[in-house]
């Protein structure tokens, strides 16, 4: 779990760095659509990891994990950390939602226009 969360955190921070100049300039390039999709993919993967963590049955503890209370506290801390990553992803998704929709709409319109021109 920790390796997966660390990877998701690194990916999220990379996306935040990529979006910062766009946000400052209020100018979102075409890459914002792909970035928006990446945010959604990372969010979905993070939710799967959280579901796996949350499904640990404390009655099936292995001795190497520690006692029940230690595992509960560790799980609680890991979930809280993952929630911080998720909050960052939610912020990115909110930031990119409108520009991504606009870019997608522009691409769709251009593709439709190109299709009409080819038919003529």
XYZ file of C-alpha atoms in Angstrom:
120
model
C 0.000 0.000 0.000
C 2.680 2.508 0.945
C 4.521 2.088 -2.365
C 1.296 2.618 -4.309
C 0.349 5.700 -2.284
C 3.850 7.101 -2.677
C 3.643 6.612 -6.451
C 0.219 8.289 -6.545
C 1.560 11.172 -4.446
C 4.509 11.657 -6.812
C 2.194 11.551 -9.838
C -0.197 14.013 -8.197
C 2.606 16.413 -7.310
C 3.883 16.217 -10.893
C 0.432 17.119 -12.185
C 0.223 20.014 -9.717
C 3.571 21.339 -10.981
C 2.388 21.021 -14.589
C -0.847 22.901 -13.877
C 0.610 25.733 -11.791
C 1.742 27.875 -14.752
C -1.560 27.288 -16.521
C -3.469 28.400 -13.464
C -1.291 31.477 -12.946
C -1.711 32.541 -16.573
C -5.390 31.482 -16.716
C -4.450 29.817 -19.979
C -4.960 26.078 -20.333
C -3.312 24.356 -23.314
C -4.642 21.279 -25.082
C -2.553 19.156 -22.705
C -5.013 20.104 -19.947
C -7.465 17.528 -21.309
C -4.940 14.702 -20.967
C -3.926 16.018 -17.554
C -7.584 15.997 -16.474
C -7.865 12.371 -17.611
C -4.694 11.496 -15.680
C -6.176 13.066 -12.537
C -9.263 10.897 -12.937
C -7.181 7.747 -13.480
C -4.991 8.390 -10.449
C -8.076 9.105 -8.338
C -9.691 5.830 -9.396
C -6.491 3.885 -8.652
C -6.181 5.550 -5.250
C -9.762 4.629 -4.384
C -9.010 0.990 -5.232
C -5.999 1.065 -2.913
C -8.144 2.551 -0.146
C -10.756 -0.157 -0.629
C -8.064 -2.821 -0.290
C -6.738 -1.199 2.865
C -10.193 -0.815 4.318
C -11.021 -4.462 3.634
C -8.284 -5.780 5.931
C -10.031 -8.079 8.397
C -8.596 -7.390 11.820
C -9.582 -10.910 12.856
C -7.115 -12.297 10.289
C -4.076 -10.407 11.592
C -0.679 -11.868 10.963
C 1.723 -11.729 13.927
C 4.235 -9.641 11.971
C 1.664 -6.866 11.525
C 1.545 -6.109 15.235
C -1.348 -6.158 17.624
C -4.896 -5.236 16.682
C -4.655 -1.673 18.032
C -1.375 -1.005 16.169
C -2.848 -2.216 12.886
C -5.988 -0.115 13.401
C -3.944 3.020 14.094
C -1.632 2.338 11.144
C -4.589 1.822 8.856
C -6.213 5.006 10.139
C -3.009 6.998 9.504
C -2.603 5.549 6.022
C -6.206 6.382 5.140
C -5.763 9.954 6.426
C -2.626 10.374 4.302
C -4.361 8.947 1.243
C -7.211 11.389 1.850
C -4.741 14.275 1.651
C -3.596 12.992 -1.745
C -7.228 12.632 -2.781
C -7.916 16.232 -1.704
C -5.132 17.398 -4.014
C -6.605 15.364 -6.850
C -10.051 16.819 -6.165
C -8.593 20.317 -6.363
C -6.904 19.524 -9.661
C -10.068 18.006 -11.035
C -12.042 21.130 -10.114
C -9.386 23.341 -11.689
C -9.248 21.372 -14.937
C -12.897 20.395 -15.372
C -14.048 23.436 -17.353
C -10.896 23.842 -19.493
C -10.893 20.097 -20.273
C -14.551 20.206 -21.309
C -13.868 23.231 -23.511
C -10.853 21.576 -25.153
C -12.814 18.359 -25.735
C -15.691 20.312 -27.245
C -13.277 22.176 -29.548
C -11.656 18.905 -30.643
C -15.039 17.308 -31.278
C -16.200 20.316 -33.316
C -12.978 20.313 -35.349
C -13.308 16.572 -35.987
C -16.941 16.964 -37.042
C -16.031 19.839 -39.328
C -13.192 17.819 -40.879
C -15.595 14.906 -41.404
C -18.104 17.136 -43.189
C -15.362 18.601 -45.390
C -14.167 15.116 -46.343
C -17.671 14.096 -47.342
C -17.987 17.048 -49.705
